[in-house]
Short mmCIF file of C-alpha atoms and ligand atoms in Angstrom, two decimals:
data_model
loop_
_atom_site.label_atom_id
_atom_site.label_comp_id
_atom_site.label_asym_id
_atom_site.label_seq_id
_atom_site.Cartn_x
_atom_site.Cartn_y
_atom_site.Cartn_z
CA MET A 71 -2.04 13.98 -10.99
CA GLN A 72 -5.73 14.15 -11.76
CA LEU A 73 -7.69 12.68 -14.61
CA GLU A 74 -9.18 15.36 -16.78
CA SER A 75 -12.02 13.08 -17.73
CA LEU A 76 -12.60 9.50 -18.62
CA SER A 77 -11.77 10.33 -22.24
CA TRP A 78 -8.19 10.55 -21.00
CA PHE A 79 -7.77 6.81 -21.22
CA PRO A 80 -7.41 5.73 -24.86
CA GLY A 81 -4.28 7.77 -25.69
CA HIS A 82 -2.50 6.84 -22.50
CA MET A 83 -3.42 3.22 -22.92
CA THR A 84 -1.47 3.08 -26.18
CA LYS A 85 1.43 5.07 -24.76
CA THR A 86 1.74 2.84 -21.71
CA ARG A 87 1.48 -0.35 -23.71
CA ARG A 88 4.29 0.88 -25.94
CA MET A 89 6.45 1.92 -23.01
CA ILE A 90 5.97 -1.40 -21.24
CA ALA A 91 6.60 -3.41 -24.40
CA ALA A 92 9.79 -1.46 -25.10
CA GLU A 93 11.17 -1.74 -21.57
CA ILE A 94 9.91 -4.99 -20.10
CA GLY A 95 12.81 -6.98 -21.56
CA ASN A 96 15.27 -4.86 -19.54
CA MET A 97 13.47 -5.45 -16.26
CA ASP A 98 14.19 -8.02 -13.58
CA ALA A 99 10.87 -7.45 -11.86
CA VAL A 100 7.70 -5.41 -11.87
CA CYS A 101 6.38 -3.43 -8.89
CA GLU A 102 2.59 -3.09 -8.98
CA ILE A 103 1.18 -0.41 -6.69
CA VAL A 104 -2.41 -0.83 -5.54
CA ASP A 105 -4.55 1.11 -3.09
CA ALA A 106 -5.10 -1.06 0.00
CA ARG A 107 -8.60 0.44 0.39
CA ILE A 108 -9.66 -0.93 -3.01
CA PRO A 109 -7.05 -3.51 -4.03
CA LEU A 110 -9.04 -4.88 -6.96
CA SER A 111 -10.63 -1.72 -8.33
CA SER A 112 -7.25 0.03 -8.29
CA ARG A 113 -5.47 -2.55 -10.41
CA ASN A 114 -5.28 -3.26 -14.07
CA PRO A 115 -6.41 -6.77 -14.90
CA ASP A 116 -4.24 -6.97 -18.02
CA LEU A 117 -1.01 -6.70 -16.06
CA ASP A 118 -0.11 -10.39 -16.36
CA GLU A 119 -0.29 -10.22 -20.10
CA LEU A 120 1.44 -6.82 -20.31
CA THR A 121 4.38 -7.81 -18.15
CA ALA A 122 4.99 -11.18 -19.71
CA GLY A 123 5.15 -13.08 -16.44
CA LYS A 124 7.95 -11.01 -14.84
CA PRO A 125 8.31 -11.61 -11.09
CA ARG A 126 6.06 -9.18 -9.26
CA LEU A 127 6.17 -7.26 -6.03
CA VAL A 128 2.77 -5.92 -5.01
CA VAL A 129 2.88 -2.72 -2.96
CA LEU A 130 -0.26 -2.26 -0.89
CA GLY A 131 -0.26 1.53 -0.56
CA HIS A 132 -2.43 3.90 1.47
CA ILE A 133 -2.39 1.46 4.41
CA ASP A 134 -2.71 4.42 6.77
CA GLN A 135 -6.24 4.90 5.39
CA ALA A 136 -7.19 1.20 5.08
CA ASP A 137 -8.70 -1.28 7.55
CA PRO A 138 -5.67 -3.08 9.07
CA ALA A 139 -7.41 -6.46 9.40
CA LEU A 140 -8.36 -6.41 5.73
CA THR A 141 -4.92 -5.21 4.67
CA ALA A 142 -3.51 -8.36 6.28
CA ARG A 143 -6.04 -10.50 4.41
CA TRP A 144 -5.22 -8.80 1.12
CA ALA A 145 -1.49 -9.28 1.66
CA ALA A 146 -2.11 -13.00 2.20
CA TRP A 147 -4.28 -13.11 -0.92
CA PHE A 148 -1.63 -11.51 -3.14
CA ARG A 149 1.03 -13.81 -1.66
CA GLY A 150 -1.23 -16.73 -2.48
CA ALA A 151 -1.18 -15.54 -6.10
CA GLY A 152 2.62 -15.96 -6.05
CA HIS A 153 3.64 -12.33 -5.54
CA GLU A 154 5.91 -10.75 -3.00
CA VAL A 155 3.99 -8.14 -0.95
CA ILE A 156 4.85 -5.08 1.11
CA GLU A 157 2.48 -2.75 2.95
CA VAL A 158 3.28 0.96 2.87
CA ASP A 159 2.14 4.45 3.66
CA ALA A 160 4.08 6.19 0.91
CA LYS A 161 3.10 9.60 2.21
CA SER A 162 4.90 9.20 5.54
CA GLY A 163 7.33 6.60 4.20
CA ALA A 164 6.24 3.90 6.64
CA GLY A 165 7.10 0.46 5.26
CA VAL A 166 9.12 1.63 2.24
CA LYS A 167 12.36 0.33 3.78
CA ARG A 168 11.07 -3.17 3.10
CA PHE A 169 11.11 -2.56 -0.65
CA ALA A 170 14.75 -3.46 -1.39
CA PRO A 171 14.78 -6.62 0.78
CA ALA A 172 11.46 -7.70 -0.77
CA VAL A 173 12.81 -7.29 -4.32
CA ARG A 174 15.88 -9.33 -3.40
CA SER A 175 13.73 -12.01 -1.84
CA LEU A 176 11.58 -12.11 -4.97
CA LEU A 177 14.70 -12.47 -7.15
CA ARG A 178 16.67 -14.76 -4.84
CA ASP A 179 17.13 -17.50 -7.47
CA LYS A 180 18.46 -15.01 -10.00
CA LEU A 181 20.78 -13.48 -7.40
CA ALA A 182 22.04 -16.94 -6.40
CA ALA A 183 22.76 -17.69 -10.06
CA TYR A 184 24.68 -14.41 -10.43
CA GLU A 185 26.68 -15.23 -7.35
CA ALA A 186 27.48 -18.72 -8.62
CA LYS A 187 28.89 -17.10 -11.75
CA GLY A 188 30.90 -14.65 -9.69
CA GLN A 189 28.81 -11.71 -10.94
CA VAL A 190 28.54 -9.77 -7.75
CA GLY A 191 27.19 -6.24 -7.85
CA ARG A 192 24.92 -6.72 -10.85
CA VAL A 193 22.17 -4.12 -10.80
CA LEU A 194 18.53 -5.18 -10.50
CA ARG A 195 16.02 -3.13 -12.45
CA VAL A 196 12.37 -2.70 -11.56
CA MET A 197 9.48 -1.06 -13.40
CA VAL A 198 6.81 0.61 -11.27
CA LEU A 199 3.24 0.28 -12.55
CA GLY A 200 -0.12 1.47 -11.33
CA ILE A 201 -3.26 3.43 -12.14
CA PRO A 202 -3.25 7.26 -11.99
CA ASN A 203 -3.23 8.71 -8.46
CA VAL A 204 -2.46 5.41 -6.79
CA GLY A 205 0.77 6.89 -5.40
CA LYS A 206 3.50 5.92 -7.88
CA SER A 207 5.46 9.19 -7.75
CA THR A 208 5.14 9.46 -3.98
CA PHE A 209 6.39 5.88 -3.60
CA ILE A 210 9.30 6.30 -6.03
CA ASN A 211 10.39 9.49 -4.28
CA LYS A 212 10.24 7.94 -0.83
CA VAL A 213 11.96 4.70 -1.75
CA SER A 214 14.81 6.48 -3.53
CA GLY A 215 15.08 9.47 -1.24
CA ARG A 216 14.52 11.69 -4.29
CA LYS A 217 13.17 15.13 -3.60
CA THR A 218 13.36 16.81 -6.99
CA ALA A 219 10.66 16.75 -9.62
CA ARG A 220 10.97 14.30 -12.45
CA ALA A 221 12.82 15.64 -15.47
CA GLU A 222 9.64 15.69 -17.54
CA ASP A 223 8.05 18.05 -15.03
CA ARG A 224 10.67 20.74 -15.60
CA PRO A 225 10.20 23.09 -18.54
CA GLY A 226 12.74 22.89 -21.31
CA VAL A 227 14.21 19.56 -20.23
CA THR A 228 14.18 16.85 -22.85
CA ARG A 229 13.46 13.45 -21.42
CA SER A 230 15.73 10.55 -21.85
CA LYS A 231 15.46 7.21 -20.16
CA GLN A 232 16.56 7.61 -16.58
CA TRP A 233 17.06 5.28 -13.70
CA VAL A 234 16.41 6.17 -10.11
CA PRO A 235 18.78 4.40 -7.74
CA VAL A 236 17.33 2.86 -4.59
CA ASP A 237 20.74 1.57 -3.53
CA LYS A 238 23.95 0.46 -5.24
CA THR A 239 22.46 -2.57 -6.93
CA LEU A 240 18.78 -1.69 -7.28
CA GLU A 241 17.25 0.83 -9.69
CA LEU A 242 13.77 1.92 -10.72
CA LEU A 243 12.77 3.13 -14.16
CA ASP A 244 11.92 6.75 -13.52
CA THR A 245 8.87 6.82 -15.83
CA PRO A 246 6.13 5.12 -13.88
CA GLY A 247 3.87 3.08 -16.11
CA ILE A 248 0.45 4.65 -15.98
CA LEU A 249 -2.16 1.98 -16.36
CA TRP A 250 -5.89 2.44 -16.47
CA PRO A 251 -8.51 0.82 -14.30
CA LYS A 252 -11.17 -1.45 -15.73
CA PHE A 253 -14.48 0.36 -15.87
CA ASP A 254 -16.68 -2.50 -17.12
CA ASP A 255 -18.18 -2.79 -13.64
CA PRO A 256 -19.78 0.54 -12.60
CA GLY A 257 -18.81 -0.24 -9.00
CA VAL A 258 -15.15 0.15 -9.97
CA GLY A 259 -15.58 3.76 -11.13
CA MET A 260 -17.53 4.48 -8.01
CA ARG A 261 -14.89 3.06 -5.66
CA LEU A 262 -12.18 5.03 -7.51
CA ALA A 263 -14.25 8.17 -6.97
CA PHE A 264 -14.75 7.39 -3.24
CA THR A 265 -10.99 7.32 -2.74
CA GLY A 266 -10.46 10.42 -4.87
CA ALA A 267 -8.55 8.60 -7.62
CA ILE A 268 -11.00 10.03 -10.15
CA ARG A 269 -12.80 13.31 -9.86
CA ASP A 270 -16.33 13.68 -8.58
CA GLU A 271 -17.35 15.73 -11.57
CA VAL A 272 -17.61 12.67 -13.76
CA LEU A 273 -20.17 11.11 -11.42
CA ASP A 274 -23.23 12.40 -9.59
CA VAL A 275 -22.16 13.42 -6.10
CA GLU A 276 -25.39 12.39 -4.37
CA GLU A 277 -25.39 9.02 -6.04
CA LEU A 278 -21.78 8.51 -5.02
CA ALA A 279 -22.42 9.51 -1.42
CA MET A 280 -25.53 7.34 -1.21
CA HIS A 281 -23.56 4.27 -2.28
CA LEU A 282 -20.66 5.08 0.03
CA MET A 283 -23.05 5.56 2.95
CA ALA A 284 -24.76 2.26 2.15
CA TYR A 285 -21.42 0.45 2.23
CA LEU A 286 -20.25 2.12 5.41
CA GLY A 287 -23.63 1.60 7.09
CA ALA A 288 -23.53 -2.11 6.27
CA HIS A 289 -19.85 -2.77 7.05
CA TYR A 290 -18.78 -0.07 9.50
CA PRO A 291 -22.01 1.06 11.25
CA ALA A 292 -20.24 2.04 14.49
CA ALA A 293 -18.02 4.54 12.64
CA VAL A 294 -21.05 6.15 10.94
CA GLU A 295 -22.94 6.34 14.24
CA ALA A 296 -19.99 7.91 16.04
CA ARG A 297 -19.22 10.48 13.36
CA TYR A 298 -22.75 11.61 12.50
CA LYS A 299 -24.48 11.01 15.84
CA ILE A 300 -27.18 8.88 14.28
CA ARG A 301 -28.47 5.34 14.73
CA VAL A 302 -27.86 2.91 11.91
CA ALA A 303 -30.58 0.30 11.69
CA GLU A 304 -29.92 -3.17 10.28
CA GLY A 305 -30.27 -3.06 6.48
CA GLU A 306 -30.94 0.69 6.40
CA ASP A 307 -30.40 2.12 2.94
CA GLY A 308 -27.76 4.68 2.00
CA TRP A 309 -30.16 7.46 1.12
CA ALA A 310 -31.98 7.23 4.45
CA LEU A 311 -28.66 7.37 6.31
CA LEU A 312 -27.51 10.33 4.26
CA GLU A 313 -30.71 12.20 5.14
CA LYS A 314 -30.36 11.31 8.81
CA ALA A 315 -26.76 12.50 8.89
CA GLY A 316 -27.67 15.72 7.07
CA ARG A 317 -30.48 16.39 9.52
CA ALA A 318 -28.19 15.72 12.49
CA ARG A 319 -25.69 18.20 11.08
CA GLY A 320 -28.43 20.77 10.56
CA PHE A 321 -28.07 20.87 6.78
CA LEU A 322 -31.64 21.93 6.03
CA ILE A 323 -33.29 23.81 3.20
CA SER A 324 -36.62 25.62 3.27
CA GLY A 325 -39.52 23.44 4.29
CA GLY A 326 -37.34 21.41 6.63
CA GLU A 327 -35.97 19.23 3.87
CA VAL A 328 -32.41 17.94 4.18
CA ASN A 329 -29.77 19.44 1.90
CA THR A 330 -28.55 16.07 0.71
CA GLU A 331 -26.17 17.58 -1.82
CA ARG A 332 -24.28 19.40 0.93
CA MET A 333 -24.27 16.29 3.12
CA SER A 334 -22.99 14.25 0.16
CA ARG A 335 -19.99 16.55 -0.29
CA VAL A 336 -19.28 16.50 3.43
CA LEU A 337 -19.39 12.70 3.57
CA LEU A 338 -17.02 12.32 0.61
CA ASP A 339 -14.61 14.94 1.99
CA GLU A 340 -14.62 13.43 5.45
CA PHE A 341 -14.18 9.92 4.11
CA ARG A 342 -11.20 10.97 1.98
CA GLY A 343 -9.76 13.05 4.76
CA GLY A 344 -9.79 10.04 7.10
CA LYS A 345 -12.19 11.71 9.53
CA LEU A 346 -14.47 8.67 9.70
CA GLY A 347 -11.69 6.17 10.25
CA ARG A 348 -9.81 3.57 8.20
CA PHE A 349 -11.81 1.55 5.73
CA THR A 350 -11.34 -1.09 3.07
CA LEU A 351 -14.15 -1.28 0.55
CA GLU A 352 -13.33 -4.66 -1.01
CA THR A 353 -12.70 -8.08 0.49
CA PRO A 354 -10.48 -10.74 -1.10
CA PRO A 355 -12.34 -13.22 -3.32
CA GLU A 356 -12.83 -16.58 -1.62
CA ALA A 357 -10.25 -19.18 -2.62
P1 G4P B 1101 0.58 8.88 -9.04
O1 G4P B 1101 2.03 9.25 -9.24
O2 G4P B 1101 0.36 7.41 -9.06
O3 G4P B 1101 -0.35 9.59 -9.95
O4 G4P B 1101 0.15 9.34 -7.57
P2 G4P B 1101 0.84 10.38 -6.57
O5 G4P B 1101 2.15 9.88 -6.10
O6 G4P B 1101 0.79 11.73 -7.19
O7 G4P B 1101 -0.18 10.31 -5.33
C1 G4P B 1101 -1.52 10.76 -5.42
C2 G4P B 1101 -1.98 11.27 -4.05
O8 G4P B 1101 -2.00 10.20 -3.11
C3 G4P B 1101 -1.07 12.33 -3.45
O9 G4P B 1101 -1.89 13.21 -2.70
C4 G4P B 1101 -0.21 11.52 -2.48
O10 G4P B 1101 0.33 12.30 -1.43
C5 G4P B 1101 -1.21 10.52 -1.97
N1 G4P B 1101 -0.61 9.27 -1.48
C6 G4P B 1101 0.18 8.42 -2.16
N2 G4P B 1101 0.48 7.34 -1.40
C7 G4P B 1101 -0.15 7.50 -0.21
C8 G4P B 1101 -0.24 6.71 0.99
O11 G4P B 1101 0.33 5.61 1.12
N3 G4P B 1101 -1.00 7.25 2.00
C9 G4P B 1101 -1.65 8.44 1.89
N4 G4P B 1101 -2.37 8.86 2.92
N5 G4P B 1101 -1.59 9.20 0.78
C10 G4P B 1101 -0.84 8.73 -0.26
P3 G4P B 1101 -2.33 14.61 -3.21
O12 G4P B 1101 -3.54 14.96 -2.46
O13 G4P B 1101 -2.37 14.63 -4.71
O14 G4P B 1101 -1.16 15.53 -2.78
P4 G4P B 1101 -0.60 15.82 -1.30
O15 G4P B 1101 -1.72 15.56 -0.34
O16 G4P B 1101 0.54 14.89 -1.09
O17 G4P B 1101 -0.19 17.22 -1.39
#
């Protein structure tokens, strides 16, 4: 799904809060999906409060597009915060098989207590939460083997609460909880736009591209040099790199000036399309 605009948030905020409050008591655990490229910007900081301390499995999604070394550091960071973690590419399905074992590991004490009481075969229920476009539907479909659209997506079908089975004793609530990111820091909105989680139209494309280029130039200079056939000097600013890349591509307007708007769109498209490589734009906070 796509956000229509940032004004989308207030109504959904209330709806999600209500849904979570109504359902959280029925859940054994919560599954929080984050984008491994921006694990902090793609999460909702109120989750602890909203989920009332339920055991949590963090799914680091989009790992096929993220920097593998940083994905490993992020996994360790989330584990350090007491969560179970799995790393997945929900699009291809890589890693999703680890979901059920990870939930059972997270809930091992509860399962041991059930077993002690002779309650074998009790079903575990998990609520999936995440910001729009993080990959909730893709993940739910892959993990459950479901191919059909959700009931709410089909015209004329009235929704009732439905459970999606993962296996005989593990179910997901089929309405993913749509949370909202925290936009207090302008960098958050920008990083969500880099990854395509929010549309470009709400932000200036040249400003976006300039900031993305600055980050890539500082952290992944070799990838920028290889893709755009330019030299990246130490500390070179994003705008200068964008102009260099545009010139190298031959994106010129009359008078020999670089068409930076065109280069900006190309950079964002190529970044999102994985043509530059795999990048993570945030590093775990120091302990
Ligand atoms: P949502 O329910 O949380 O809103 O997100 P959704 O599953 O619709 O996923 C949003 C987009 O992200 C989809 O792409 C989806 O294919 C892609 N996606 C989700 N998880 C991953 C992942 O782990 N790796 C990669 N590479 N992509 C992922 P789309 O462009 O909207 O559609 P399409 O390209 O699948 O046609």
